[in-house]
GROMACS .gro file of C-alpha atoms in nm:
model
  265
    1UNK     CA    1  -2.333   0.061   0.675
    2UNK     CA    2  -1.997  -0.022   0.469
    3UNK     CA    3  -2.032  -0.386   0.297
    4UNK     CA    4  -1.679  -0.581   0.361
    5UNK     CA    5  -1.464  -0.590   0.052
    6UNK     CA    6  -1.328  -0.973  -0.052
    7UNK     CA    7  -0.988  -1.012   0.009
    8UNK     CA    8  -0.931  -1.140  -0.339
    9UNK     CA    9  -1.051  -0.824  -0.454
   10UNK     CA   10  -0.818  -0.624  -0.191
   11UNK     CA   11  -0.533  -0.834  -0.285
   12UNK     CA   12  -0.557  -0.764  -0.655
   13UNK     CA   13  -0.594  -0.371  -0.667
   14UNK     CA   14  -0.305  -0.352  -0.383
   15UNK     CA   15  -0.086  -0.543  -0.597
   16UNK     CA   16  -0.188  -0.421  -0.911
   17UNK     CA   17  -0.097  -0.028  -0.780
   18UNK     CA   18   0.252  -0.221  -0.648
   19UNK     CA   19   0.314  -0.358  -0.957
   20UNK     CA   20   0.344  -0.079  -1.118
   21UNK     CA   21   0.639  -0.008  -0.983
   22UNK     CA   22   0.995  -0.176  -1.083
   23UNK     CA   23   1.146  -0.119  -0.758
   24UNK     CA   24   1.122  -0.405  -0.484
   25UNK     CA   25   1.045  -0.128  -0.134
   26UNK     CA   26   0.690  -0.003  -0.251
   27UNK     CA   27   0.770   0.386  -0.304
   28UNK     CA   28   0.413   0.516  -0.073
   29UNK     CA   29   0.502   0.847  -0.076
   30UNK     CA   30   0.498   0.814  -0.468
   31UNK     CA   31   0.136   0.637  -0.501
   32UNK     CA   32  -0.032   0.911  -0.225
   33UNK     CA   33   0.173   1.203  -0.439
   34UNK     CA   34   0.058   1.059  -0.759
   35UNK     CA   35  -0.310   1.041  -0.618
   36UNK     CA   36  -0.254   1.412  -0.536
   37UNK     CA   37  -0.343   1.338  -0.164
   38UNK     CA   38  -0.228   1.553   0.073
   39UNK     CA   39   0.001   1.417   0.350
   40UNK     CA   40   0.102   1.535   0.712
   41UNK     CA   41   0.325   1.410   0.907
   42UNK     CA   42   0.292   1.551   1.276
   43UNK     CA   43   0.304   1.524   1.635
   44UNK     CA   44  -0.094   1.398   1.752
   45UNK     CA   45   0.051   1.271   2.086
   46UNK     CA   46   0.147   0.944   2.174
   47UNK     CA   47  -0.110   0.667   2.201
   48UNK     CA   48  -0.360   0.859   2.033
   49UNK     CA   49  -0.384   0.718   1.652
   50UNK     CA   50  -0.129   0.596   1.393
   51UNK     CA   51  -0.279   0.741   1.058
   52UNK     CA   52  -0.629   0.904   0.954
   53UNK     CA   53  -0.778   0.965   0.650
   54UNK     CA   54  -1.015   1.284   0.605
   55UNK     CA   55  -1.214   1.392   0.394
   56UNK     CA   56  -1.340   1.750   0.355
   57UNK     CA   57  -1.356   2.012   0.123
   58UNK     CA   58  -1.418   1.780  -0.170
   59UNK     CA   59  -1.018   1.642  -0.084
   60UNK     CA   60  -0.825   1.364   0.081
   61UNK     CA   61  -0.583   1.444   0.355
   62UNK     CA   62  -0.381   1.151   0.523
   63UNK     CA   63  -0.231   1.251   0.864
   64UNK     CA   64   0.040   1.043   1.011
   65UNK     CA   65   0.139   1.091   1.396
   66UNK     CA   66   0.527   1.081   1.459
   67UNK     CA   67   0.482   1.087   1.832
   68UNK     CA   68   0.418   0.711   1.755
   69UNK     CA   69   0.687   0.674   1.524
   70UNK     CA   70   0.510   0.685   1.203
   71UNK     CA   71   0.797   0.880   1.034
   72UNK     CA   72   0.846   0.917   0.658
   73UNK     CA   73   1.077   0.583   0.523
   74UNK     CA   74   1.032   0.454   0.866
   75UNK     CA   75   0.878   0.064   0.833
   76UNK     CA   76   0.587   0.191   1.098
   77UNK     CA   77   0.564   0.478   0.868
   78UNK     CA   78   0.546   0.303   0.560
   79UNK     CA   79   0.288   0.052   0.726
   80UNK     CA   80   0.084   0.342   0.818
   81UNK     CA   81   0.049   0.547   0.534
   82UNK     CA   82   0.019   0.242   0.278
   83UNK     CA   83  -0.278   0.102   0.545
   84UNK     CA   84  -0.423   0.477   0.497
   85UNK     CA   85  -0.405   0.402   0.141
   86UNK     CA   86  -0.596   0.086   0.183
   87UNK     CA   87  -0.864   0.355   0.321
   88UNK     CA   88  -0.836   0.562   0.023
   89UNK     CA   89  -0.782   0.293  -0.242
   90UNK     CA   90  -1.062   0.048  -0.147
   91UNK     CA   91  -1.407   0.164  -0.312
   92UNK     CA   92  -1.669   0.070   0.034
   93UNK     CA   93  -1.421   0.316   0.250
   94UNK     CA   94  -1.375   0.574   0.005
   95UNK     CA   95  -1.712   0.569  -0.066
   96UNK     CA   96  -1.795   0.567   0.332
   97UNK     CA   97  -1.517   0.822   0.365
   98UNK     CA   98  -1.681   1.077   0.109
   99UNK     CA   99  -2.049   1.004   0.258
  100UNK     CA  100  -1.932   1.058   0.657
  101UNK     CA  101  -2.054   0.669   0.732
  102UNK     CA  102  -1.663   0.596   0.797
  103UNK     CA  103  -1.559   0.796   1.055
  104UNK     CA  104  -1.166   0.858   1.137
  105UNK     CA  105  -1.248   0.812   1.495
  106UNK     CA  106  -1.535   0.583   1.555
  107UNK     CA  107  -1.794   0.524   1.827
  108UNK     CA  108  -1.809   0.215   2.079
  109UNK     CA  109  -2.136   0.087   1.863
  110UNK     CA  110  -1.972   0.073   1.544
  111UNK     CA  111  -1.630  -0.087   1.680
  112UNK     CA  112  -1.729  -0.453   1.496
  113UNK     CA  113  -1.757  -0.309   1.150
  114UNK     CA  114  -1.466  -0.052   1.233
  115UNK     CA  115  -1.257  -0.359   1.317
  116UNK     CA  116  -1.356  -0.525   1.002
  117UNK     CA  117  -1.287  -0.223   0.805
  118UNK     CA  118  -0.945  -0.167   0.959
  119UNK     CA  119  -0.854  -0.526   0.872
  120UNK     CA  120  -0.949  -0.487   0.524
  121UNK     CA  121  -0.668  -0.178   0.513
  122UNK     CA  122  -0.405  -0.393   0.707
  123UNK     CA  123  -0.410  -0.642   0.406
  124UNK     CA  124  -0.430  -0.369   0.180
  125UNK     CA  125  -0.139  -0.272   0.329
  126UNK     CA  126   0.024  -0.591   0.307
  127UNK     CA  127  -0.028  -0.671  -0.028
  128UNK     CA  128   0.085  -0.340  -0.136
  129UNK     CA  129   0.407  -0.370   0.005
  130UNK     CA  130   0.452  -0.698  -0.023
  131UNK     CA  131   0.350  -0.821  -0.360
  132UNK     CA  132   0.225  -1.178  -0.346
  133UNK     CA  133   0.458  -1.251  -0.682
  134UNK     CA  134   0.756  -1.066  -0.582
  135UNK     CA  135   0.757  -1.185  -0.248
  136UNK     CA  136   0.704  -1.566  -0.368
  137UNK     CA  137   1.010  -1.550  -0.573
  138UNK     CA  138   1.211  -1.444  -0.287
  139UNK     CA  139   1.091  -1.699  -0.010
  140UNK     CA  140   1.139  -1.974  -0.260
  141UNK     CA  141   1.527  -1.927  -0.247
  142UNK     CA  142   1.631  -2.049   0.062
  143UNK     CA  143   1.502  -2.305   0.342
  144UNK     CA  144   1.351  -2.126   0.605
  145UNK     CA  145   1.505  -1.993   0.913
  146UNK     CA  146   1.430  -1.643   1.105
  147UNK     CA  147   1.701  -1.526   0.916
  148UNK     CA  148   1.544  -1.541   0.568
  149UNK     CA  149   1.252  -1.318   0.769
  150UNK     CA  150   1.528  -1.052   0.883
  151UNK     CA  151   1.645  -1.038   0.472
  152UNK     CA  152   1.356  -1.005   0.332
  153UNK     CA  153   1.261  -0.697   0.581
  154UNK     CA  154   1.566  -0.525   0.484
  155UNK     CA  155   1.433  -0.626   0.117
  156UNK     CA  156   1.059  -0.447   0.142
  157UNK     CA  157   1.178  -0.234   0.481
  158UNK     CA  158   0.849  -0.378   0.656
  159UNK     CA  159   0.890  -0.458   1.027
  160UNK     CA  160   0.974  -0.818   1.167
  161UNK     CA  161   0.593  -0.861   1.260
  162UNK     CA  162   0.454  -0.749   0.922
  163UNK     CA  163   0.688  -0.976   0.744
  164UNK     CA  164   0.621  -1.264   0.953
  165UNK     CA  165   0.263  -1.230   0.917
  166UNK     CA  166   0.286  -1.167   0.560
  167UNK     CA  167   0.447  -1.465   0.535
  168UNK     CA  168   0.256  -1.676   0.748
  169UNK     CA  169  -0.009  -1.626   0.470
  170UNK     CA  170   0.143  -1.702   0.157
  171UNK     CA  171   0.483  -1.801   0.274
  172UNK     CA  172   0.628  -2.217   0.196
  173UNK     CA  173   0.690  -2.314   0.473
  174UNK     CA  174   0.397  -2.308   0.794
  175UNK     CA  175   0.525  -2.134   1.133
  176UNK     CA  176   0.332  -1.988   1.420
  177UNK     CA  177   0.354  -1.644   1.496
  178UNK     CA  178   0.291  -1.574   1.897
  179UNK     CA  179   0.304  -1.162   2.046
  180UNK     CA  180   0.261  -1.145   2.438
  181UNK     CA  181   0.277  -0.843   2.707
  182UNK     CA  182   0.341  -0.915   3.080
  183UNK     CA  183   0.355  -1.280   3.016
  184UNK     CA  184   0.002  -1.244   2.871
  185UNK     CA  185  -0.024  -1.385   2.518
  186UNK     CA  186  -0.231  -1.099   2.336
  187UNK     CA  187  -0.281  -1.252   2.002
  188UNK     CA  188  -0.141  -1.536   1.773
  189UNK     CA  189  -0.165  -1.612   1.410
  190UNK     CA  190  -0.062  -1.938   1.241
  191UNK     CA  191   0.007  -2.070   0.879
  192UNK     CA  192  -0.290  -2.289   0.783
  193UNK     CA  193  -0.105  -2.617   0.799
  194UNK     CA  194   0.093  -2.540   1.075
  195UNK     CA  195   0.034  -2.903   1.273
  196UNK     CA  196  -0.081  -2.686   1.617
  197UNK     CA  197  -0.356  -2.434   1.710
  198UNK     CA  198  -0.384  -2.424   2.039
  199UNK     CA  199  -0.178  -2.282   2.303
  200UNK     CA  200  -0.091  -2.485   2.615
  201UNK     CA  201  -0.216  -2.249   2.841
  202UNK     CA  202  -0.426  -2.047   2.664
  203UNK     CA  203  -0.322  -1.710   2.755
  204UNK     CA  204  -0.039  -1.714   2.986
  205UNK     CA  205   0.267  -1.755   2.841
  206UNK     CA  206   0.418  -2.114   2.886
  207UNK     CA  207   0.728  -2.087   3.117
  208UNK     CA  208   0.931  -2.374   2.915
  209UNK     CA  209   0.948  -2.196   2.592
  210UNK     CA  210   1.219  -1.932   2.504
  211UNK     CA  211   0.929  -1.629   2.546
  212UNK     CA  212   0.826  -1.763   2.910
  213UNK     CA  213   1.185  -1.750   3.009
  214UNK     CA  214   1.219  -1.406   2.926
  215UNK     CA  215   0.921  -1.315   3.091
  216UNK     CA  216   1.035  -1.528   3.420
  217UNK     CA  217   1.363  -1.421   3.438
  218UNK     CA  218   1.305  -1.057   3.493
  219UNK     CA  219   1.329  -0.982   3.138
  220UNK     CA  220   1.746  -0.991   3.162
  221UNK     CA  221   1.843  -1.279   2.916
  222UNK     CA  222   2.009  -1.254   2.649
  223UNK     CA  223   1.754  -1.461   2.388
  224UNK     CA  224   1.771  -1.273   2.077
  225UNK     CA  225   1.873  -1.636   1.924
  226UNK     CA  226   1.677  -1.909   1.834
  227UNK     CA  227   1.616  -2.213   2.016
  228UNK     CA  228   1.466  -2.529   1.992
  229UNK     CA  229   1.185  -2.613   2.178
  230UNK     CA  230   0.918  -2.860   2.238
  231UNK     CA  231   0.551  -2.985   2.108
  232UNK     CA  232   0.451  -3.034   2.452
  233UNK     CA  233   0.618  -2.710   2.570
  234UNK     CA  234   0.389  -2.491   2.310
  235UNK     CA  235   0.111  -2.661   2.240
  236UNK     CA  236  -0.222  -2.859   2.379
  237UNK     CA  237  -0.326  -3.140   2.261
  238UNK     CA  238  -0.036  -3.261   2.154
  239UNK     CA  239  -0.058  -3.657   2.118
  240UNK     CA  240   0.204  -3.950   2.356
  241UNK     CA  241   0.389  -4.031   2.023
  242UNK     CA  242   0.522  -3.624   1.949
  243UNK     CA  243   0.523  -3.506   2.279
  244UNK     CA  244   0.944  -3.546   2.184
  245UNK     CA  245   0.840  -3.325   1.857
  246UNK     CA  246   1.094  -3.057   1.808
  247UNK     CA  247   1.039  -2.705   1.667
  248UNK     CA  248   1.236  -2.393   1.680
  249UNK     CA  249   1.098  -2.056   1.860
  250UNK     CA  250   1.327  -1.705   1.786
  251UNK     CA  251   1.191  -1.445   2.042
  252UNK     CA  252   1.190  -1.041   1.993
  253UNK     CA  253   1.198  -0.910   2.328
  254UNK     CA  254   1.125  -0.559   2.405
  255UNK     CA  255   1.068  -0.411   2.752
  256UNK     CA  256   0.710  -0.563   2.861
  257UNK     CA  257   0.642  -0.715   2.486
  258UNK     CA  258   0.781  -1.021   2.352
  259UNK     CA  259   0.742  -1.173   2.001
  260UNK     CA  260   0.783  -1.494   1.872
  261UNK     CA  261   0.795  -1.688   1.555
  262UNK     CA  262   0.798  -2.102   1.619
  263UNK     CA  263   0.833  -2.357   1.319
  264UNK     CA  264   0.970  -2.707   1.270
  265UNK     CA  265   1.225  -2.842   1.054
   0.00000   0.00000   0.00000
């Protein structure tokens, strides 16, 4: 049994090891080098796994599968290995790492605790490359718009959706955060005083918000924009007197797979 790590405690080693770095893109391949961990980047077949930490022959070796885009410098990549870090970094999983409780693949009875563990490494992974004070001092600049979330993943090279979470947590202004698949909303993650936390519909995708568009008009629309859009559109329980509240919603569509960010002025 691996006891869960507090996330104060994950945030301050990840962004102590970041730290100690001047420059702004956390340099990964750097930390696992210095760590003299041995890294692999190969074709495991797509859909299979992401990253995996081993541990044999009294060594860490971190394997990273490019059949699902986890390339060196890649923002996937860089997610992957610095979550693999988290694995390596984080005393309960090294520990459970060196002592065979943590297994790279685990069974269907441990899945809770494996979940637990692997969200431990996400915000490992998120703190490492994006530094609570560094990141601060950039969100502060400018009122917030999708487009300060497109700089600042240029800034750290993270992907849209680790930005926007990262920033959902510690960002200044609240916005909603909404990823869906076949018109099926999969997950959703909110700022803590964002005003709303409840979907209209639950799960299906509501089809008067940029996202349910795009799911209803056979995916062809041109949406890569952001729109306004409305309380009542979004969100239950939304009272008589804002049902006219106005927010703004910039979608990511991809195939099947749609992302969205909402907020309000």
């Amino acid at each position: 049994m691996i006891n869960n790590t507090p996330l104060h405690h994950i945030k301050e080693l990840a962004e102590y090891i970041a730290l100690q770095y001047e420059e702004k893109i956390t340099p990964v391949n750097r930390i696992a080098n210095h760590e003299e961990l041995e890294l692999f980047y190969d074709a495991y077949d797509k859909g299979t796994f992401d990253g995996m930490t081993v541990y044999t022959d009294n060594r860490f070796y971190i394997h990273l599968n490019t059949d699902n885009g986890n390339r060196e410098d890649t923002e996937r990549g860089r997610f992957t290995l610095a979550h693999e870090l988290g694995h390596y970094f984080i005393d309960a999983h090294r520990i459970g790492l060196k002592k065979g409780i943590l297994e790279p693949h685990p069974s269907i009875i441990n899945r809770k605790q494996f979940n637990s563990i692997e969200r431990e490494a996400d915000y490992f992974a998120s703190c490492l490359l994006m530094p609570e004070s560094r990141f601060k001092q950039d969100v502060f600049k400018k009122k917030f718009s999708f487009q300060l979330i497109d700089n600042l993943c240029t800034q750290y090279k993270v992907s849209r959706t680790a930005c926007a979470f990262r920033f959902a947590q510690i960002g200044n202004h609240p916005i909603m955060i909404v990823y869906a698949e076949c018109g099926i909303v999969k997950w959703k993650l909110e700022s803590d005083d964002f005003p709303y936390k409840w979907l209209l519909n639950d799960k299906n995708v509501p089809a008067n918000t940029v996202m349910g568009e795009y799911f209803t008009q056979s995916n062809t629309r041109d949406i890569y924009k952001t729109e306004q859009v409305w309380a009542m559109d979004w969100f239950n329980y939304v009272k008589d007197r804002d049902t006219g509240r106005a927010f703004y919603e910039h979608c990511i569509p991809y195939k099947d797979k749609a992302l969205s960010i909402i907020w309000e002025d």
